[in-house]
Short mmCIF file of C-alpha atoms in Angstrom, two decimals:
data_model
loop_
_atom_site.label_atom_id
_atom_site.label_comp_id
_atom_site.label_asym_id
_atom_site.label_seq_id
_atom_site.Cartn_x
_atom_site.Cartn_y
_atom_site.Cartn_z
CA UNK U 1 -16.89 -2.55 -4.75
CA UNK U 2 -14.68 -0.03 -3.10
CA UNK U 3 -12.86 2.58 -5.16
CA UNK U 4 -10.30 5.29 -4.41
CA UNK U 5 -9.75 8.26 -6.71
CA UNK U 6 -6.79 10.61 -6.63
CA UNK U 7 -7.22 13.17 -9.39
CA UNK U 8 -3.90 15.02 -9.03
CA UNK U 9 -1.09 13.12 -10.78
CA UNK U 10 1.44 15.74 -9.71
CA UNK U 11 1.65 18.73 -7.39
CA UNK U 12 4.26 21.38 -6.66
CA UNK U 13 4.53 23.28 -3.39
CA UNK U 14 6.96 25.88 -2.12
CA UNK U 15 9.01 24.91 0.89
CA UNK U 16 7.34 25.94 4.19
CA UNK U 17 3.93 26.28 2.52
CA UNK U 18 0.92 24.02 3.14
CA UNK U 19 -0.42 21.66 0.48
CA UNK U 20 -3.61 19.62 0.13
CA UNK U 21 -3.68 16.28 -1.68
CA UNK U 22 -7.12 15.18 -2.79
CA UNK U 23 -8.74 11.79 -2.28
CA UNK U 24 -12.31 10.68 -2.89
CA UNK U 25 -13.65 7.23 -2.20
CA UNK U 26 -16.66 5.10 -2.88
CA UNK U 27 -18.03 2.33 -0.71
CA UNK U 28 -21.43 1.09 0.32
CA UNK U 29 -20.09 -0.11 3.66
CA UNK U 30 -20.89 2.24 6.60
CA UNK U 31 -17.77 1.07 8.45
CA UNK U 32 -14.42 1.74 6.81
CA UNK U 33 -10.97 3.15 7.40
CA UNK U 34 -8.97 5.58 5.34
CA UNK U 35 -5.17 5.66 5.23
CA UNK U 36 -2.50 7.84 3.68
CA UNK U 37 0.94 6.48 2.80
CA UNK U 38 4.10 8.18 1.56
CA UNK U 39 6.37 6.42 -0.91
CA UNK U 40 9.80 8.01 -1.46
CA UNK U 41 11.83 7.14 -4.53
CA UNK U 42 13.48 4.34 -2.55
CA UNK U 43 10.19 2.45 -2.74
CA UNK U 44 9.09 1.70 0.80
CA UNK U 45 5.54 2.65 1.82
CA UNK U 46 5.43 4.75 4.97
CA UNK U 47 2.20 5.05 6.95
CA UNK U 48 1.22 8.66 7.67
CA UNK U 49 -2.28 8.92 9.07
CA UNK U 50 -5.55 7.03 9.65
CA UNK U 51 -9.20 8.11 9.79
CA UNK U 52 -12.06 5.84 10.78
CA UNK U 53 -15.51 6.38 9.30
CA UNK U 54 -17.05 6.85 12.74
CA UNK U 55 -14.36 9.17 14.06
CA UNK U 56 -15.91 12.46 15.05
CA UNK U 57 -12.78 14.53 14.67
CA UNK U 58 -10.35 14.86 11.81
CA UNK U 59 -7.14 12.92 12.36
CA UNK U 60 -3.86 14.74 12.91
CA UNK U 61 -0.28 13.45 13.16
CA UNK U 62 2.33 16.13 13.50
CA UNK U 63 2.42 18.11 10.24
CA UNK U 64 -0.16 15.82 8.65
CA UNK U 65 -3.90 16.28 9.02
CA UNK U 66 -6.80 14.66 7.27
CA UNK U 67 -9.72 16.78 6.07
CA UNK U 68 -12.50 14.20 6.31
CA UNK U 69 -15.82 15.12 4.72
CA UNK U 70 -17.97 12.03 5.04
CA UNK U 71 -21.00 13.30 3.12
CA UNK U 72 -18.79 14.20 0.16
CA UNK U 73 -16.77 10.97 0.55
CA UNK U 74 -13.51 12.84 0.56
CA UNK U 75 -10.42 12.40 2.72
CA UNK U 76 -7.87 14.99 1.71
CA UNK U 77 -4.38 15.02 3.21
CA UNK U 78 -3.03 18.37 4.35
CA UNK U 79 0.71 18.76 4.86
CA UNK U 80 1.66 21.91 6.71
CA UNK U 81 5.06 23.64 6.52
CA UNK U 82 6.32 21.51 3.62
CA UNK U 83 9.89 20.30 3.74
CA UNK U 84 12.19 19.14 0.94
CA UNK U 85 11.99 15.62 2.37
CA UNK U 86 8.24 15.60 1.72
CA UNK U 87 8.91 15.14 -2.00
CA UNK U 88 7.47 11.70 -2.75
CA UNK U 89 4.45 9.80 -4.03
CA UNK U 90 1.43 9.90 -1.75
CA UNK U 91 -1.23 7.20 -1.78
CA UNK U 92 -4.70 7.25 -0.32
CA UNK U 93 -6.10 3.85 0.66
CA UNK U 94 -9.32 2.45 2.08
CA UNK U 95 -10.26 -0.66 3.96
CA UNK U 96 -13.89 -1.55 4.54
CA UNK U 97 -15.35 -4.14 6.85
CA UNK U 98 -16.43 -6.57 4.14
CA UNK U 99 -14.81 -9.97 3.71
CA UNK U 100 -11.26 -10.00 5.01
CA UNK U 101 -11.03 -6.24 4.95
CA UNK U 102 -9.04 -5.80 1.78
CA UNK U 103 -7.17 -2.53 1.33
CA UNK U 104 -7.60 -0.66 -1.95
CA UNK U 105 -5.13 2.01 -3.04
CA UNK U 106 -5.52 5.04 -5.27
CA UNK U 107 -3.18 5.84 -8.16
CA UNK U 108 -1.17 8.32 -6.14
CA UNK U 109 -0.06 11.95 -6.31
CA UNK U 110 3.55 12.91 -6.89
CA UNK U 111 4.45 15.85 -4.67
CA UNK U 112 7.51 17.96 -5.37
CA UNK U 113 8.65 20.53 -2.83
CA UNK U 114 10.49 23.48 -4.34
CA UNK U 115 13.19 25.27 -2.32
CA UNK R 1 11.89 -1.05 15.73
CA UNK R 2 10.44 -4.20 14.12
CA UNK R 3 10.39 -4.23 10.34
CA UNK R 4 9.10 -6.32 7.48
CA UNK R 5 12.02 -7.95 5.67
CA UNK R 6 12.07 -8.76 1.98
CA UNK R 7 14.64 -10.30 -0.31
CA UNK R 8 16.03 -9.86 -2.82
CA UNK R 9 15.78 -6.11 -3.17
CA UNK R 10 16.38 -6.28 -6.92
CA UNK R 11 15.96 -9.11 -9.40
CA UNK R 12 16.66 -9.21 -13.11
CA UNK R 13 15.51 -12.28 -14.98
CA UNK R 14 14.76 -13.38 -18.50
CA UNK R 15 11.24 -14.19 -19.61
CA UNK R 16 10.20 -17.80 -19.13
CA UNK R 17 12.49 -18.16 -16.11
CA UNK R 18 11.27 -18.83 -12.59
CA UNK R 19 11.67 -16.22 -9.87
CA UNK R 20 10.90 -16.23 -6.14
CA UNK R 21 10.54 -13.52 -3.54
CA UNK R 22 10.71 -13.91 0.22
CA UNK R 23 9.03 -11.94 3.00
CA UNK R 24 9.38 -12.09 6.76
CA UNK R 25 6.63 -10.08 8.51
CA UNK R 26 6.81 -8.34 11.86
CA UNK R 27 6.84 -10.93 14.62
CA UNK R 28 3.35 -11.73 15.84
CA UNK R 29 1.56 -10.35 12.80
CA UNK R 30 -1.05 -12.81 11.63
CA UNK R 31 -1.98 -11.08 8.40
CA UNK R 32 0.44 -10.94 5.48
CA UNK R 33 -0.14 -9.27 2.13
CA UNK R 34 1.64 -9.43 -1.22
CA UNK R 35 1.12 -6.45 -3.54
CA UNK R 36 2.26 -5.73 -7.08
CA UNK R 37 2.95 -2.12 -7.97
CA UNK R 38 3.42 -1.25 -11.63
CA UNK R 39 5.36 1.97 -12.24
CA UNK R 40 3.10 4.99 -11.87
CA UNK R 41 0.26 3.09 -10.23
CA UNK R 42 -0.87 2.22 -6.74
CA UNK R 43 -0.24 -1.17 -5.16
CA UNK R 44 -2.62 -3.94 -6.17
CA UNK R 45 -3.29 -6.81 -3.79
CA UNK R 46 -2.18 -10.18 -5.14
CA UNK R 47 -2.75 -12.39 -2.11
CA UNK R 48 -3.67 -12.04 1.55
CA UNK R 49 -2.86 -14.61 4.25
CA UNK R 50 -4.41 -14.99 7.66
CA UNK R 51 -1.87 -17.14 9.48
CA UNK R 52 -1.09 -19.92 7.00
CA UNK R 53 -4.37 -19.70 5.09
CA UNK R 54 -5.03 -17.75 1.91
CA UNK R 55 -8.08 -15.54 2.45
CA UNK R 56 -7.96 -13.52 -0.78
CA UNK R 57 -6.15 -14.41 -4.00
CA UNK R 58 -8.75 -13.12 -6.41
CA UNK R 59 -6.21 -10.98 -8.30
CA UNK R 60 -3.41 -13.54 -8.34
CA UNK R 61 -2.70 -14.90 -11.87
CA UNK R 62 -2.81 -18.49 -10.74
CA UNK R 63 -1.53 -19.95 -13.98
CA UNK R 64 1.91 -18.54 -13.23
CA UNK R 65 1.92 -17.13 -9.69
CA UNK R 66 1.91 -19.06 -6.46
CA UNK R 67 2.25 -18.03 -2.84
CA UNK R 68 2.71 -19.92 0.37
CA UNK R 69 3.06 -19.26 4.07
CA UNK R 70 3.58 -22.76 5.36
CA UNK R 71 4.12 -22.12 9.08
CA UNK R 72 2.17 -18.90 9.24
CA UNK R 73 5.30 -16.81 9.56
CA UNK R 74 7.42 -16.03 6.50
CA UNK R 75 6.10 -16.27 2.97
CA UNK R 76 7.31 -16.92 -0.57
CA UNK R 77 5.82 -15.58 -3.80
CA UNK R 78 6.82 -17.40 -6.97
CA UNK R 79 6.41 -16.60 -10.65
CA UNK R 80 6.90 -19.34 -13.22
CA UNK R 81 7.33 -18.58 -16.04
CA UNK R 82 8.04 -14.86 -15.81
CA UNK R 83 6.66 -12.61 -18.54
CA UNK R 84 7.71 -9.12 -19.63
CA UNK R 85 4.55 -7.66 -18.08
CA UNK R 86 5.57 -8.93 -14.64
CA UNK R 87 8.19 -6.20 -14.36
CA UNK R 88 7.08 -4.28 -11.28
CA UNK R 89 7.73 -3.66 -7.60
CA UNK R 90 6.54 -6.48 -5.36
CA UNK R 91 5.65 -5.28 -1.89
CA UNK R 92 5.03 -7.36 1.19
CA UNK R 93 3.11 -5.97 4.14
CA UNK R 94 1.87 -7.27 7.46
CA UNK R 95 -0.60 -6.26 10.13
CA UNK R 96 -1.52 -7.67 13.52
CA UNK R 97 -4.90 -9.23 12.72
CA UNK R 98 -6.07 -7.49 9.56
CA UNK R 99 -8.70 -5.52 11.42
CA UNK R 100 -10.32 -2.38 10.05
CA UNK R 101 -8.26 0.22 11.88
CA UNK R 102 -4.92 -1.56 11.77
CA UNK R 103 -1.98 -0.10 9.93
CA UNK R 104 -0.22 -2.20 7.34
CA UNK R 105 3.56 -2.16 7.67
CA UNK R 106 5.43 -2.52 4.42
CA UNK R 107 8.78 -4.02 3.57
CA UNK R 108 11.29 -2.31 1.25
CA UNK R 109 9.98 -4.21 -1.77
CA UNK R 110 11.57 -6.25 -4.54
CA UNK R 111 12.05 -4.55 -7.90
CA UNK R 112 11.68 -7.13 -10.66
CA UNK R 113 12.84 -6.55 -14.22
CA UNK R 114 11.99 -9.19 -16.81
CA UNK R 115 14.04 -9.02 -20.03
#
């Protein structure tokens, strides 16, 4: 069974600094996808970035990048130049190729950006 | 930009009452998901549809929850009778075909409070 672990319940970062949010995963499937979502206090889940298990390069989307270390089964999200609007919950999620490709979410990390 | 619609946004009900949530996915999206998110946790999949068929309802409490997507477009999730422990955010999401690399697009969610 697939499992996602986010060990940081809460993080603080100074505005304009970079921050890394940790995510480790467990799956026996060689083919899988990893996602990061942002959830502001309003509740909607916003897609940030995707990394496929066979992708050779780490994914980047604007200020978001994914530090993918396949052997360590980690997929950490790096946010550069933090902004006040980055304050939110961040969820790591995984989908593997088994069955109907169910998505499993971690417990989330609450990020607070300090002015 | 196409969005996933959900209603109502907020619902307060008394225990033992019936409650229903509605979701309209992005046009053309074959895969529809219902998630439950308890405060402080990540979303948990309740049911996944591929067109009008349920492909995963392993975590759906079938004694009180039901879900349908009769024409393979919009969907309804029902709880009868509601219990105090059902208080949570109910999120609907859709994706094109539910394939490995596809992004799930989420609606704004319905916040349910059971008194």
